[in-house]
Amino acid sequence: MNDRLIYLCDLTHTAHGVVSEFVPYGVGCIKSYFHAHSRFGKDVEVKIFKYPADLAASFERERPGVVAFSNYVWNSNLGHSFARRIKELEPDCLTLAGGPNYPLEDSQQERFLREHPAYDFYIIGEGERPFTQVMDVWLAARDKKALVAAGLSGLHCLVDGKLAKCDDEVPRQDNLDDFPSPYLAGYLDEFLLLPNSIPLVESTRGCPFTCAYCERGSVKWTRLTRKSVEVFEQELKSIVGKTKSSLLLLADSNFGMYAQDVEISRIIKRSQDATGYPLYVSVSTGKNAEENILKCVEILGDSLPLTAAVQSLDPDVLKNVKRQNVSAEKLISMAKLARKRDTITRSEVILGLPGDSRAKHFDTVFQLVDAGMDLILLYTLMLLDGSELNTTAYRQRYRMETRFRLSHRCYGSYPFGTAVIHAAELEEAVVGLDTMTYEDYLECRALALSSSIFYSDDILFELYEFLKGQGVRASAFMRGVHENRKRLMPANLAALYQHFEADTAQELWTDREALMELLRTGDEDEIRTRAVGYNILFSYRAQAFFEFVDEIAHTAFQAARELLPEAALREHGAYLAELEQYIVLKKRNPFDHKQTYTASFHYDFPSLEESRFEAAPERLAEPVSLDFRHSERQSALLESFEPGIEGAKRAIPRLSIPKIYRMASRA
């Protein structure tokens, strides 16, 4: 065993495609801090691993003295399964874990450590400094008892089967610049150079809010620490010269709320102008400071979507989870201002928060529809270790009914020497409350599909604008489509709904151990049939966009005609027929950037596009021929994903889909 070698592992499942495509920035920061601040930093080698096959092969050759694992919902069992195999091969190897996927209550922390016996210790809080402190003790003494006796803050373990810890008050750094950048040190170069590996950076760490459903809701994270704009700019320049990706992920929790974020936006904009990178910035924008957020949006334009993560618009639900939102009126105002800046707006809603109900959930969704948000992401509440909601008090107070499901694509078999490791990740989802039945939950998930394919991503934006001009509210149209879907839809689209509803029920298991047994012993086909194993909503949304845009448009226009008065249909019938064709040719399988179309129209659709379809349609004296094709920039963005339905499924959560619709121009 090599006592002068440390492995830092931020593993991702790869059996069904790479689940976490992001550069392992977190463990990179730990490596940087260790080399800069540990008294052994110059004497010990540290290696970073992301892919299970690489870790298995290297461990067989090198036998490091320390192996540490990140612990998130998408890699928890994977990491522990590898730790268990490492202990079989090298019992004296020190194994550590750290990360947010760890309970808050002492009794549950003890349970976690009992269920993860292959970990010698667990490190909580910011990992950089505690890991270095642990290594300074371990590398000097190589004695686990010495680690326990050292009384290090944030270090947890079992002693005689009982939880042992000094305290949970892990000091946080005052300045992110105290953590040397792993990008500038070159520690992440090998990952940047990989195709489809997405750079991840941060400019601010922490969150001022205390939302009970989030692991960042703890008061220990309310103090913000920042990276200087100079270091951020250096990092971005380093990334640009190496990355193969067109995307950039900012890990900031509330980007845009602070004055520094405006300067960060300017830095990104300068990079875009000089190098073309990044084409798209993925980040969660803030909940307050609307004017400052809009400044960032104005600087970065359509590469930065405006996110309003409301989770619910019901005041009682928000109070139950300690959440503060902007008002619905401000949402509408922000959405309008963002549209003027040609920026995509999106909102997030969580189903199943304490106090939620079918009626409250529907009302939140329809308020967001009327606010004109481009994309509404509807999630199911997961009980996350590290969040206040996942405590005994919350569970009992709101009589939470939960079921277990397989995290999408987070399972597989991985060779490790002569053994094969079977690992899978489970989620615990809330499917019932004292105010919401399981049947209500299923109907709310059906609404999520309706919202995804009949509203979100501007799929029918042009039709919604026409209906607004006729005095029809977007929510009235959306409700009508959803409630009458079985009558309105053609057979293949109706079948899509039936399969979605069946899979939504099929993925949920009341018996956690029975699901784990299936994952240990079942073959691939049985697991896919009985446990599903993929993100159902994203998958069906991708399939709808990939295969059924014609049917979506047909159903929507049929529903619209039923809402419109006879006089409007007589006056605008011809326009509606051509508008349906226009939408289909522009948006049919938008992921296929090689497909082009040409058609003739009696209405000036390019001029209507310029007015965002707010102008009244006027019939032309002569028809005009339009070409529908993707721009070079759109094609470059789409080439970041593999062709076909699997690429579409990966693109859906990462791109602003309205920005990849074909452009229409006069032939």
XYZ file of C-alpha atoms in Angstrom:
667
model
C 0.000 0.000 0.000
C 1.318 3.438 -0.965
C 0.963 5.682 2.097
C 2.043 8.719 0.068
C -0.835 8.504 -2.392
C -4.392 9.834 -1.913
C -7.349 9.234 -4.221
C -10.205 11.788 -4.357
C -13.243 10.273 -6.058
C -16.267 12.128 -7.419
C -17.751 9.086 -9.123
C -20.579 9.006 -11.627
C -22.583 6.104 -12.969
C -21.591 5.256 -16.530
C -23.391 1.979 -17.308
C -26.223 3.843 -19.077
C -24.304 6.878 -20.243
C -22.414 9.357 -18.082
C -24.925 10.645 -15.531
C -22.912 13.553 -14.119
C -21.167 15.199 -17.052
C -19.607 17.995 -15.030
C -15.922 18.456 -14.358
C -15.192 17.256 -10.754
C -14.628 20.773 -9.474
C -15.438 20.045 -5.804
C -12.745 17.409 -5.263
C -10.441 19.563 -7.387
C -10.815 22.327 -4.785
C -9.999 19.840 -2.008
C -6.827 18.771 -3.836
C -5.786 22.400 -4.363
C -6.321 23.313 -0.723
C -4.468 20.234 0.520
C -1.400 20.913 -1.614
C -1.363 24.584 -0.586
C -2.057 24.262 3.157
C -1.193 20.774 4.446
C 2.208 20.233 6.029
C 2.338 17.113 3.871
C 1.153 18.912 0.747
C 4.503 18.737 -1.024
C 5.218 15.120 -0.008
C 1.975 13.354 -0.942
C 0.504 12.778 -4.393
C -3.237 13.310 -4.895
C -5.163 11.893 -7.851
C -8.744 12.663 -8.912
C -11.181 10.075 -10.280
C -14.598 10.421 -11.856
C -15.173 7.218 -13.810
C -15.530 3.828 -12.054
C -13.405 1.937 -14.583
C -10.483 4.338 -14.109
C -10.664 4.059 -10.322
C -10.793 0.247 -10.392
C -7.850 -0.073 -12.784
C -5.670 2.444 -10.924
C -6.389 1.020 -7.482
C -5.331 -2.440 -8.627
C -1.965 -1.029 -9.718
C -1.225 1.602 -7.073
C -2.971 0.667 -3.802
C -3.233 4.188 -2.279
C -3.243 4.668 1.469
C -6.291 6.984 1.480
C -9.405 6.983 -0.711
C -12.090 9.656 -0.230
C -15.500 9.782 -1.915
C -17.988 12.577 -2.606
C -21.517 11.697 -1.497
C -24.449 13.000 -3.542
C -27.850 11.538 -4.361
C -26.548 10.419 -7.766
C -23.461 8.512 -6.528
C -24.007 7.551 -2.879
C -24.258 3.767 -3.287
C -21.692 3.751 -6.066
C -19.091 5.358 -3.828
C -19.803 3.093 -0.871
C -19.792 -0.037 -3.047
C -16.313 0.871 -4.278
C -15.208 1.625 -0.704
C -16.424 -1.823 0.351
C -14.387 -3.485 -2.400
C -11.334 -1.382 -1.470
C -11.616 -2.588 2.125
C -11.683 -6.191 0.879
C -8.451 -5.618 -1.031
C -6.701 -3.305 1.445
C -8.301 -3.376 4.914
C -5.829 -0.788 6.238
C -6.618 1.781 3.538
C -8.306 4.809 5.141
C -11.694 5.457 3.515
C -13.527 8.778 3.894
C -16.710 10.308 2.553
C -18.125 13.805 2.497
C -20.858 15.792 0.828
C -24.388 17.081 1.335
C -26.196 13.712 1.188
C -25.947 13.158 4.949
C -28.682 13.423 7.623
C -29.115 16.264 10.116
C -30.379 14.291 13.138
C -27.914 12.405 15.356
C -29.990 9.223 15.275
C -30.102 9.286 11.483
C -26.385 10.072 11.219
C -25.703 6.990 13.345
C -28.000 4.958 11.102
C -26.196 6.244 8.003
C -22.783 5.228 9.344
C -24.068 1.783 10.291
C -25.440 1.338 6.789
C -22.113 2.492 5.282
C -19.552 0.512 7.302
C -16.908 0.725 4.570
C -16.385 4.400 5.410
C -14.016 4.925 8.329
C -15.045 8.570 8.760
C -17.519 11.093 7.360
C -16.591 14.788 6.897
C -19.411 17.357 6.947
C -19.546 20.963 5.730
C -17.094 22.623 3.358
C -14.655 19.879 2.536
C -11.432 21.718 1.780
C -10.173 22.644 5.244
C -11.593 19.683 7.258
C -10.096 17.174 4.803
C -6.682 18.815 5.105
C -6.916 18.799 8.913
C -7.825 15.100 8.859
C -4.891 14.329 6.573
C -2.445 16.259 8.761
C -3.378 14.034 11.711
C -3.603 10.805 9.711
C -0.378 11.157 7.742
C 1.530 11.894 10.969
C 0.114 9.029 13.058
C -1.682 6.616 10.665
C -3.936 5.755 13.574
C -7.738 5.972 13.532
C -7.822 6.385 17.292
C -5.624 9.445 16.916
C -8.166 10.916 14.515
C -10.971 10.334 17.011
C -8.918 11.800 19.850
C -7.960 14.887 17.818
C -11.450 16.336 18.291
C -11.692 17.703 14.765
C -14.868 19.671 14.004
C -17.090 18.019 11.429
C -15.512 14.541 11.641
C -18.050 11.774 12.327
C -17.560 8.035 12.913
C -18.814 5.105 14.950
C -17.059 4.109 18.163
C -18.342 0.874 19.702
C -21.347 1.131 17.403
C -22.306 4.629 18.584
C -22.017 7.990 16.844
C -18.856 9.847 17.804
C -18.217 13.479 16.870
C -16.745 16.595 18.362
C -19.273 19.096 16.978
C -20.949 20.146 13.757
C -19.655 23.724 13.767
C -17.263 23.475 10.855
C -15.716 26.931 10.279
C -16.199 28.283 6.768
C -13.608 30.249 4.844
C -14.118 34.005 4.566
C -12.983 34.221 0.953
C -13.119 31.680 -1.873
C -9.745 32.950 -3.054
C -8.336 31.169 0.022
C -9.075 27.974 -1.912
C -6.478 27.892 -4.697
C -8.180 27.363 -8.047
C -7.904 23.788 -9.357
C -8.342 25.154 -12.876
C -5.361 27.478 -12.604
C -3.271 24.696 -11.041
C -4.098 22.417 -13.983
C -5.649 19.734 -11.769
C -8.791 19.473 -13.911
C -7.207 19.617 -17.371
C -7.688 15.920 -18.107
C -11.429 16.299 -17.547
C -11.761 19.531 -19.531
C -10.222 17.826 -22.546
C -12.826 15.045 -22.597
C -15.686 15.389 -25.112
C -19.062 16.256 -23.536
C -17.420 17.136 -20.200
C -19.049 20.354 -18.945
C -16.977 22.914 -16.981
C -18.354 23.849 -13.553
C -17.280 27.003 -11.710
C -18.500 29.118 -8.802
C -18.251 32.794 -7.971
C -20.330 32.736 -4.755
C -20.798 29.957 -2.199
C -23.721 29.840 0.219
C -27.392 30.840 0.174
C -29.120 33.519 2.285
C -32.392 31.574 2.320
C -33.348 28.740 4.679
C -35.738 26.660 2.567
C -36.564 23.463 4.452
C -36.493 21.187 1.390
C -32.905 22.090 0.431
C -29.646 20.877 1.953
C -28.391 24.470 1.633
C -31.268 25.589 3.852
C -29.211 25.175 7.011
C -28.164 28.412 8.735
C -24.511 27.392 8.375
C -24.797 28.199 4.656
C -26.483 31.610 4.978
C -23.189 33.494 5.074
C -21.938 34.119 1.544
C -18.308 33.798 0.501
C -17.104 35.092 -2.843
C -14.372 34.598 -5.390
C -12.685 37.698 -6.755
C -13.661 38.662 -10.292
C -9.977 38.573 -11.234
C -9.641 34.895 -10.288
C -12.934 34.077 -11.993
C -11.716 35.687 -15.214
C -8.434 33.779 -15.045
C -10.335 30.528 -14.547
C -12.597 31.207 -17.504
C -9.627 31.974 -19.753
C -8.013 28.715 -18.665
C -11.212 26.766 -19.387
C -11.713 28.324 -22.834
C -8.381 27.043 -24.087
C -9.136 23.444 -23.145
C -12.831 22.599 -23.004
C -14.606 20.738 -25.788
C -18.008 21.830 -24.466
C -20.125 24.808 -25.527
C -21.796 24.983 -22.077
C -20.772 26.502 -18.739
C -22.359 25.596 -15.404
C -22.254 28.177 -12.612
C -22.761 26.531 -9.210
C -23.961 29.784 -7.581
C -27.321 29.375 -5.829
C -28.736 32.860 -6.559
C -26.819 34.337 -9.465
C -27.681 37.919 -10.346
C -28.727 39.106 -6.892
C -25.412 40.782 -6.116
C -23.381 43.634 -7.618
C -20.421 41.334 -8.304
C -22.633 39.152 -10.517
C -22.967 42.010 -12.996
C -19.187 42.117 -13.380
C -19.077 38.297 -13.669
C -21.639 38.597 -16.476
C -19.444 41.153 -18.243
C -16.467 38.779 -17.973
C -18.491 35.957 -19.526
C -19.730 38.305 -22.243
C -16.175 39.355 -23.106
C -15.249 35.697 -23.414
C -18.235 35.066 -25.669
C -17.309 37.963 -27.927
C -13.633 36.991 -28.105
C -13.826 33.189 -28.286
C -17.463 32.147 -28.784
C -17.472 30.349 -25.400
C -19.759 29.727 -23.663
C -22.752 29.527 -25.963
C -25.021 28.843 -22.986
C -24.730 29.515 -19.241
C -26.620 27.170 -16.920
C -27.260 28.728 -13.497
C -30.063 29.322 -11.023
C -30.792 33.036 -10.938
C -31.823 34.752 -7.702
C -35.184 35.152 -5.985
C -34.929 38.876 -5.238
C -33.076 41.963 -6.547
C -34.953 41.845 -9.846
C -33.254 44.890 -11.341
C -29.794 43.487 -10.742
C -30.788 40.123 -12.188
C -32.169 41.799 -15.291
C -28.862 43.645 -15.737
C -27.105 40.281 -15.941
C -29.753 39.019 -18.342
C -29.322 42.098 -20.510
C -25.543 41.611 -20.642
C -25.644 37.911 -21.524
C -28.781 37.954 -23.658
C -30.193 34.643 -24.787
C -27.273 32.651 -23.345
C -28.571 33.208 -19.778
C -32.126 32.065 -18.970
C -34.025 33.883 -16.226
C -35.055 31.358 -13.573
C -37.866 32.018 -11.117
C -37.743 28.963 -8.850
C -41.004 29.638 -6.997
C -41.622 25.991 -5.888
C -45.197 27.067 -4.996
C -47.255 30.252 -5.118
C -49.478 29.235 -2.218
C -48.676 31.344 0.888
C -49.371 28.535 3.377
C -47.124 26.072 1.546
C -44.349 28.655 1.374
C -44.667 29.394 5.087
C -44.430 25.668 5.884
C -41.072 25.371 4.108
C -39.656 28.767 5.212
C -39.666 30.075 1.673
C -40.007 33.654 0.459
C -41.008 34.340 -3.138
C -41.415 37.304 -5.382
C -45.082 38.079 -5.982
C -47.005 36.831 -8.999
C -47.209 40.433 -10.215
C -43.414 40.773 -10.121
C -43.091 37.456 -11.935
C -45.241 38.759 -14.770
C -43.259 41.995 -14.896
C -39.916 40.155 -14.952
C -41.125 37.781 -17.666
C -42.193 40.713 -19.863
C -38.898 42.529 -19.369
C -36.944 39.354 -20.124
C -38.905 38.825 -23.328
C -37.996 42.331 -24.469
C -34.353 41.294 -24.007
C -34.943 38.084 -25.996
C -34.191 36.021 -22.905
C -35.763 32.697 -22.004
C -37.659 32.593 -18.694
C -38.244 29.462 -16.692
C -39.796 28.587 -13.373
C -39.585 25.614 -11.037
C -42.354 24.056 -8.952
C -42.088 21.223 -6.428
C -45.118 18.960 -5.975
C -45.738 17.571 -2.497
C -44.362 20.281 -0.213
C -46.044 20.393 3.218
C -49.562 21.801 2.880
C -49.705 21.204 -0.879
C -52.800 19.834 -2.593
C -54.000 19.088 -6.092
C -55.895 22.371 -6.255
C -52.959 24.426 -4.944
C -50.535 22.765 -7.350
C -52.812 23.327 -10.341
C -53.300 26.952 -9.295
C -49.527 27.542 -9.078
C -48.962 26.049 -12.529
C -51.747 28.076 -14.130
C -50.545 31.315 -12.499
C -47.124 30.714 -14.048
C -48.739 29.989 -17.407
C -50.593 33.308 -17.251
C -47.360 35.029 -16.184
C -45.893 33.976 -19.533
C -42.950 31.928 -18.255
C -41.357 30.108 -21.198
C -40.559 26.891 -19.357
C -42.204 25.485 -16.242
C -40.242 22.652 -14.633
C -42.450 20.527 -12.408
C -40.608 18.345 -9.909
C -41.619 15.790 -7.319
C -40.456 16.492 -3.771
C -37.520 14.275 -2.824
C -36.588 13.931 0.821
C -32.900 14.767 0.762
C -30.533 13.809 3.524
C -29.185 17.103 4.815
C -32.515 18.935 4.434
C -34.827 19.903 7.290
C -37.821 18.314 5.565
C -36.160 14.922 5.935
C -36.486 14.918 9.687
C -38.828 13.006 11.941
C -40.727 16.135 12.989
C -41.630 17.170 9.440
C -42.528 13.634 8.371
C -44.913 13.166 11.275
C -46.441 16.643 11.272
C -47.576 16.482 7.646
C -48.171 12.700 7.518
C -45.868 12.278 4.552
C -46.503 9.207 2.417
C -43.340 8.303 0.554
C -42.281 5.761 -2.046
C -38.923 4.808 -3.456
C -37.731 4.945 -7.030
C -34.559 4.311 -8.952
C -32.664 7.502 -9.784
C -32.621 7.887 -13.537
C -29.733 6.001 -15.162
C -28.021 5.719 -11.770
C -27.421 1.984 -11.711
C -25.057 -0.517 -13.238
C -22.427 -3.219 -12.857
C -18.751 -2.282 -12.669
C -15.785 -4.706 -12.812
C -13.202 -4.240 -10.065
C -10.432 -6.804 -10.275
C -11.957 -10.278 -9.972
C -15.215 -8.881 -8.590
C -18.174 -7.096 -10.190
C -19.734 -4.247 -8.240
C -23.507 -3.781 -8.513
C -24.622 -0.305 -7.454
C -27.839 1.695 -7.721
C -29.145 4.972 -6.304
C -32.633 5.361 -4.842
C -34.749 8.446 -4.239
C -37.465 8.805 -1.612
C -40.330 10.775 -3.156
C -43.313 12.296 -1.343
C -46.507 11.029 -2.992
C -49.059 11.907 -0.320
C -49.716 14.304 2.553
C -52.460 15.077 5.015
C -53.701 17.476 2.294
C -52.973 15.397 -0.839
C -53.832 11.817 -1.797
C -51.750 9.485 -3.931
C -54.382 9.771 -6.679
C -53.976 13.563 -6.540
C -50.238 13.068 -6.956
C -50.720 10.989 -10.114
C -53.062 13.574 -11.667
C -50.592 16.347 -10.878
C -47.882 14.378 -12.685
C -50.179 14.059 -15.699
C -50.490 17.849 -15.633
C -46.687 18.007 -15.665
C -46.683 16.162 -18.995
C -49.421 18.409 -20.387
C -47.478 21.498 -19.354
C -44.287 20.076 -20.848
C -45.678 19.352 -24.294
C -48.510 21.872 -24.680
C -47.003 24.911 -23.005
C -43.318 24.871 -22.078
C -40.454 25.727 -24.413
C -42.647 28.054 -26.486
C -43.855 25.004 -28.385
C -47.158 26.776 -29.120
C -46.112 30.337 -28.334
C -47.563 31.737 -31.577
C -50.942 30.163 -30.859
C -50.972 31.422 -27.270
C -50.313 34.961 -28.524
C -53.202 34.706 -30.982
C -55.548 33.430 -28.260
C -54.472 36.260 -25.955
C -55.448 38.712 -28.680
C -58.862 37.058 -28.784
C -59.329 37.401 -25.022
C -58.594 33.742 -24.163
C -56.361 33.306 -21.108
C -53.417 30.943 -21.471
C -54.481 29.062 -18.341
C -58.011 28.513 -19.723
C -56.557 27.006 -22.888
C -54.029 24.898 -20.957
C -56.702 23.611 -18.588
C -58.974 22.767 -21.508
C -56.286 20.778 -23.297
C -55.399 18.856 -20.143
C -58.925 18.048 -19.009
C -60.087 17.046 -22.514
C -56.909 15.273 -23.603
C -58.458 11.827 -23.965
C -61.085 13.162 -26.351
C -58.863 15.505 -28.348
C -55.685 13.546 -28.913
C -54.887 11.265 -31.853
C -54.131 7.656 -30.967
C -50.323 7.882 -30.880
C -50.300 10.926 -28.592
C -52.950 9.340 -26.358
C -50.722 6.254 -26.156
C -47.822 8.459 -25.062
C -49.927 9.681 -22.124
C -51.000 6.153 -21.228
C -47.414 4.933 -21.136
C -46.347 7.989 -19.125
C -49.057 7.435 -16.523
C -48.206 3.724 -16.296
C -44.486 4.404 -15.880
C -45.176 7.103 -13.263
C -46.947 4.531 -11.091
C -44.558 1.709 -12.010
C -41.411 3.525 -10.851
C -42.722 4.013 -7.293
C -42.092 1.234 -4.756
C -43.430 1.037 -1.215
C -40.887 -1.651 -0.290
C -37.353 -0.261 -0.451
C -35.698 -3.632 0.166
C -37.715 -5.306 -2.594
C -36.539 -2.639 -5.028
C -32.929 -3.097 -3.904
C -33.251 -6.855 -4.362
C -34.492 -6.355 -7.924
C -31.515 -4.109 -8.642
C -29.100 -6.691 -7.192
C -30.512 -9.719 -9.010
C -32.596 -8.547 -11.985
C -31.369 -8.402 -15.543
C -31.450 -5.224 -17.607
C -34.850 -5.869 -19.193
C -36.483 -6.714 -15.862
C -35.102 -3.576 -14.210
C -36.295 -1.379 -17.092
C -39.744 -2.986 -16.964
C -40.310 -3.017 -13.219
C -38.240 -0.057 -11.954
C -38.111 2.181 -15.061
C -34.728 3.764 -14.246
C -34.889 6.980 -16.255
C -36.290 10.485 -15.803
C -39.814 9.845 -16.990
C -40.907 13.431 -17.579
C -37.770 14.452 -19.489
C -37.875 11.249 -21.513
C -41.516 11.602 -22.575
C -41.058 15.304 -23.208
C -38.072 14.510 -25.438
C -40.037 11.794 -27.234
C -42.928 14.187 -27.833
C -40.626 16.821 -29.333
C -38.735 14.173 -31.294
C -41.744 12.367 -32.782
C -45.076 14.090 -32.154
C -44.884 17.824 -32.853
C -47.426 17.410 -35.678
C -49.860 15.692 -33.320
C -49.272 18.229 -30.544
C -50.070 21.083 -32.927
C -53.142 19.285 -34.303
C -54.526 18.682 -30.777
C -53.804 22.238 -29.650
C -55.425 23.884 -32.652
C -58.472 21.654 -32.299
C -58.775 22.715 -28.634
C -58.304 26.370 -29.612
C -61.080 26.214 -32.200
C -63.444 24.862 -29.543
C -62.703 27.877 -27.319
C -63.004 30.555 -30.005
C -66.349 32.111 -30.985
C -67.747 31.438 -34.465
C -67.029 34.983 -35.608
C -63.327 34.626 -34.811
C -63.144 31.299 -36.613
C -64.734 32.760 -39.736
C -62.375 35.724 -39.714
C -59.172 33.864 -38.852
C -59.739 30.282 -40.010
C -57.278 30.523 -42.912
C -54.643 32.111 -40.691
C -55.002 29.391 -38.058
C -54.496 26.689 -40.706
C -51.267 28.305 -41.929
C -50.107 29.089 -38.387
C -50.368 25.394 -37.527
C -48.220 24.498 -40.548
C -45.711 27.235 -39.656
C -45.327 25.930 -36.091
C -44.878 22.348 -37.273
C -42.155 23.125 -39.819
C -40.285 25.347 -37.401
C -40.423 22.959 -34.444
C -40.765 19.419 -35.806
C -37.930 17.427 -34.185
C -35.857 20.536 -33.423
C -32.851 18.375 -32.480
C -32.314 17.409 -36.138
C -30.262 20.385 -37.302
C -29.697 18.897 -40.765
C -33.386 18.788 -41.709
C -34.741 21.767 -43.692
C -38.204 22.600 -45.035
C -39.695 24.989 -47.583
C -43.355 26.015 -47.838
C -45.552 28.846 -49.149
C -47.674 31.074 -46.918
C -50.253 33.811 -47.425
C -49.266 35.595 -44.192
C -46.048 37.481 -43.405
C -44.731 35.269 -40.636
C -41.207 36.804 -40.535
C -42.794 40.180 -39.752
C -45.011 38.566 -37.127
C -41.863 37.047 -35.564
C -40.343 40.526 -35.311
C -43.359 41.713 -33.353
C -43.319 38.575 -31.173
C -46.696 37.776 -32.770
C -48.316 40.745 -31.079
C -49.214 42.321 -34.440
C -52.480 41.392 -36.110
C -52.083 38.866 -38.960
C -52.752 40.330 -42.397
C -53.201 38.323 -45.566
C -50.650 39.036 -48.322
C -51.611 39.824 -51.891
C -49.304 37.048 -53.093
C -47.964 33.988 -51.233
C -44.335 33.967 -50.079
C -42.007 30.974 -49.854
C -40.189 30.404 -46.543
C -37.148 28.289 -45.745
C -36.882 26.644 -42.309
C -33.356 25.772 -41.200
C -31.001 25.970 -38.209
C -28.327 28.652 -37.981
C -24.642 27.773 -37.662
C -24.731 28.735 -33.974
C -27.717 26.470 -33.347
C -26.034 23.597 -35.160
C -22.869 24.052 -33.100
C -24.881 23.911 -29.880
C -26.769 20.774 -30.957
C -23.561 19.032 -31.963
C -22.660 18.954 -28.249
C -25.167 16.086 -27.983
C -25.283 12.770 -29.765
C -27.900 12.467 -32.538
C -31.166 10.635 -31.980
C -33.632 10.333 -29.145
C -30.959 9.752 -26.461
C -29.243 12.998 -27.403
C -32.612 14.749 -27.235
C -33.161 13.422 -23.713
C -29.788 14.808 -22.636
C -30.356 18.162 -24.344
C -33.812 18.787 -22.845
C -32.641 19.670 -19.288
C -29.539 21.537 -20.450
C -30.653 23.813 -23.273
C -33.174 26.567 -23.802
C -35.200 24.662 -26.357
C -36.764 27.787 -27.972
C -33.252 28.780 -29.015
C -32.876 25.647 -31.162
C -36.060 25.949 -33.221
C -35.445 26.422 -36.930
C -35.200 29.958 -38.256
C -37.760 30.959 -40.894
C -36.612 33.239 -43.706
C -37.834 34.150 -47.171
C -36.599 31.634 -49.718
